[in-house]
Amino acid sequence: MMTPHRSETLPVGQESDLLAIRQLVKARAVELGLNSFGRTKLVTVASELGRNTLIHGGGGTMVLETVVNNDRRGLRLTFEDEGPGIIDLKQAMTDGFTTKGGLGLGLSGSKRLVNEFQIASRVGKGTRVMVTFWA
């Protein structure tokens, strides 16, 4: 059973919040003992999902939790917004799909960089993405 041990919530409402998110995620990843490659992957995911929350969701929050599952320790990031939602999740998870002219690797690329990835979205209600990275 996964147990959260520490939880911190940050706003995702402006560009400067993305820097604060990256800094906090990096600091917690260092505390967890992740190597440089693991830290880079996790900070990249936080940056991508934070940007999606800001640009596509109109802002929201990120909750960072230190989690333990038996002998495993990890970090769980949950990004949530109350934006327009995603009409077609399957399409949104396809490499190369973009609605704002980017590379289209945000969601699908993030999924590849973490151990666990969950997304839920309701049109007109918002989107929630939760990722877990195990040390």
Short mmCIF file of C-alpha atoms in Angstrom, two decimals:
data_model
loop_
_atom_site.label_atom_id
_atom_site.label_comp_id
_atom_site.label_asym_id
_atom_site.label_seq_id
_atom_site.Cartn_x
_atom_site.Cartn_y
_atom_site.Cartn_z
CA MET A 1 0.00 0.00 0.00
CA MET A 2 1.33 3.41 -1.02
CA THR A 3 1.55 5.87 1.87
CA PRO A 4 2.20 9.60 1.47
CA HIS A 5 4.75 10.86 4.00
CA ARG A 6 5.14 14.50 3.03
CA SER A 7 2.91 16.71 0.93
CA GLU A 8 3.48 20.18 -0.50
CA THR A 9 1.16 22.17 -2.77
CA LEU A 10 2.27 24.86 -5.18
CA PRO A 11 0.17 27.10 -7.42
CA VAL A 12 0.47 26.91 -11.20
CA GLY A 13 -0.84 30.31 -12.23
CA GLN A 14 2.00 32.12 -13.94
CA GLU A 15 5.32 31.46 -15.66
CA SER A 16 7.35 32.11 -12.48
CA ASP A 17 5.45 29.29 -10.73
CA LEU A 18 7.04 26.83 -13.17
CA LEU A 19 10.50 27.79 -11.90
CA ALA A 20 9.39 27.26 -8.29
CA ILE A 21 7.96 23.84 -9.25
CA ARG A 22 11.19 22.77 -10.95
CA GLN A 23 13.26 23.91 -7.96
CA LEU A 24 11.07 22.11 -5.41
CA VAL A 25 10.95 18.88 -7.43
CA LYS A 26 14.73 18.93 -7.87
CA ALA A 27 15.27 19.54 -4.14
CA ARG A 28 12.97 16.66 -3.14
CA ALA A 29 14.58 14.37 -5.74
CA VAL A 30 18.01 15.14 -4.24
CA GLU A 31 16.65 14.41 -0.74
CA LEU A 32 15.28 11.10 -2.03
CA GLY A 33 18.72 10.20 -3.38
CA LEU A 34 17.87 10.13 -7.07
CA ASN A 35 20.89 10.19 -9.35
CA SER A 36 21.41 13.01 -11.85
CA PHE A 37 19.59 11.16 -14.64
CA GLY A 38 16.57 10.45 -12.44
CA ARG A 39 16.46 14.05 -11.21
CA THR A 40 16.60 15.35 -14.78
CA LYS A 41 13.77 13.07 -15.88
CA LEU A 42 11.56 14.08 -12.97
CA VAL A 43 12.23 17.82 -13.35
CA THR A 44 11.50 17.53 -17.08
CA VAL A 45 8.17 15.86 -16.36
CA ALA A 46 7.28 18.51 -13.76
CA SER A 47 8.13 21.26 -16.23
CA GLU A 48 6.07 19.72 -19.05
CA LEU A 49 3.03 18.97 -16.92
CA GLY A 50 3.24 22.35 -15.20
CA ARG A 51 3.34 24.10 -18.57
CA ASN A 52 0.33 22.08 -19.75
CA THR A 53 -1.56 23.04 -16.58
CA LEU A 54 -0.75 26.70 -17.13
CA ILE A 55 -1.27 26.94 -20.91
CA HIS A 56 -4.04 24.43 -21.60
CA GLY A 57 -5.77 24.35 -18.22
CA GLY A 58 -5.58 28.04 -17.41
CA GLY A 59 -3.66 27.35 -14.21
CA GLY A 60 -4.17 25.08 -11.23
CA THR A 61 -2.03 23.35 -8.64
CA MET A 62 0.75 20.83 -8.25
CA VAL A 63 0.88 18.57 -5.21
CA LEU A 64 4.23 16.91 -4.55
CA GLU A 65 4.24 13.95 -2.20
CA THR A 66 7.01 11.75 -0.87
CA VAL A 67 5.53 8.25 -0.95
CA VAL A 68 6.50 4.86 0.44
CA ASN A 69 5.32 1.46 -0.78
CA ASN A 70 6.81 -1.35 1.31
CA ASP A 71 10.56 -0.89 0.81
CA ARG A 72 10.25 1.55 -2.14
CA ARG A 73 10.37 5.32 -1.82
CA GLY A 74 9.36 7.76 -4.47
CA LEU A 75 7.87 11.08 -5.45
CA ARG A 76 4.33 11.55 -6.69
CA LEU A 77 3.34 14.71 -8.57
CA THR A 78 -0.31 15.59 -9.16
CA PHE A 79 -1.20 18.44 -11.50
CA GLU A 80 -4.81 19.56 -11.47
CA ASP A 81 -6.72 22.31 -13.23
CA GLU A 82 -10.32 23.34 -13.79
CA GLY A 83 -9.80 24.21 -17.45
CA PRO A 84 -11.62 23.08 -20.58
CA GLY A 85 -10.53 19.44 -20.24
CA ILE A 86 -9.26 17.16 -22.98
CA ILE A 87 -11.81 16.08 -25.56
CA ASP A 88 -9.92 13.01 -26.82
CA LEU A 89 -7.45 11.56 -24.29
CA LYS A 90 -6.26 8.85 -26.67
CA GLN A 91 -5.36 11.43 -29.29
CA ALA A 92 -3.77 13.73 -26.70
CA MET A 93 -1.49 10.86 -25.60
CA THR A 94 -0.27 10.28 -29.18
CA ASP A 95 3.28 11.42 -29.96
CA GLY A 96 3.20 14.49 -32.19
CA PHE A 97 -0.33 15.61 -31.29
CA THR A 98 -0.45 19.28 -30.34
CA THR A 99 -3.10 21.95 -30.08
CA LYS A 100 -0.74 24.88 -29.50
CA GLY A 101 2.00 24.29 -32.10
CA GLY A 102 4.51 22.56 -29.80
CA LEU A 103 6.33 19.29 -30.42
CA GLY A 104 3.43 17.24 -29.10
CA LEU A 105 5.58 15.24 -26.68
CA GLY A 106 4.38 16.67 -23.35
CA LEU A 107 1.93 14.00 -22.17
CA SER A 108 3.30 11.00 -24.06
CA GLY A 109 6.90 11.96 -23.32
CA SER A 110 6.11 12.48 -19.64
CA LYS A 111 4.49 9.05 -19.47
CA ARG A 112 7.67 7.43 -20.77
CA LEU A 113 9.85 9.16 -18.17
CA VAL A 114 8.02 8.00 -15.03
CA ASN A 115 7.12 4.66 -13.47
CA GLU A 116 3.40 5.34 -13.06
CA PHE A 117 1.17 7.70 -15.04
CA GLN A 118 -2.54 8.40 -14.62
CA ILE A 119 -4.65 11.00 -16.39
CA ALA A 120 -8.31 11.89 -16.02
CA SER A 121 -10.09 14.68 -17.82
CA ARG A 122 -13.67 15.87 -18.14
CA VAL A 123 -14.65 18.34 -20.82
CA GLY A 124 -15.60 21.61 -19.20
CA LYS A 125 -14.39 20.44 -15.78
CA GLY A 126 -10.62 20.10 -15.99
CA THR A 127 -7.74 17.65 -16.02
CA ARG A 128 -5.77 15.76 -13.39
CA VAL A 129 -2.43 14.10 -14.13
CA MET A 130 -0.69 12.03 -11.46
CA VAL A 131 2.79 10.59 -11.94
CA THR A 132 5.01 8.57 -9.62
CA PHE A 133 8.76 8.13 -9.90
CA TRP A 134 10.34 5.43 -7.74
CA ALA A 135 13.91 5.77 -6.45
#
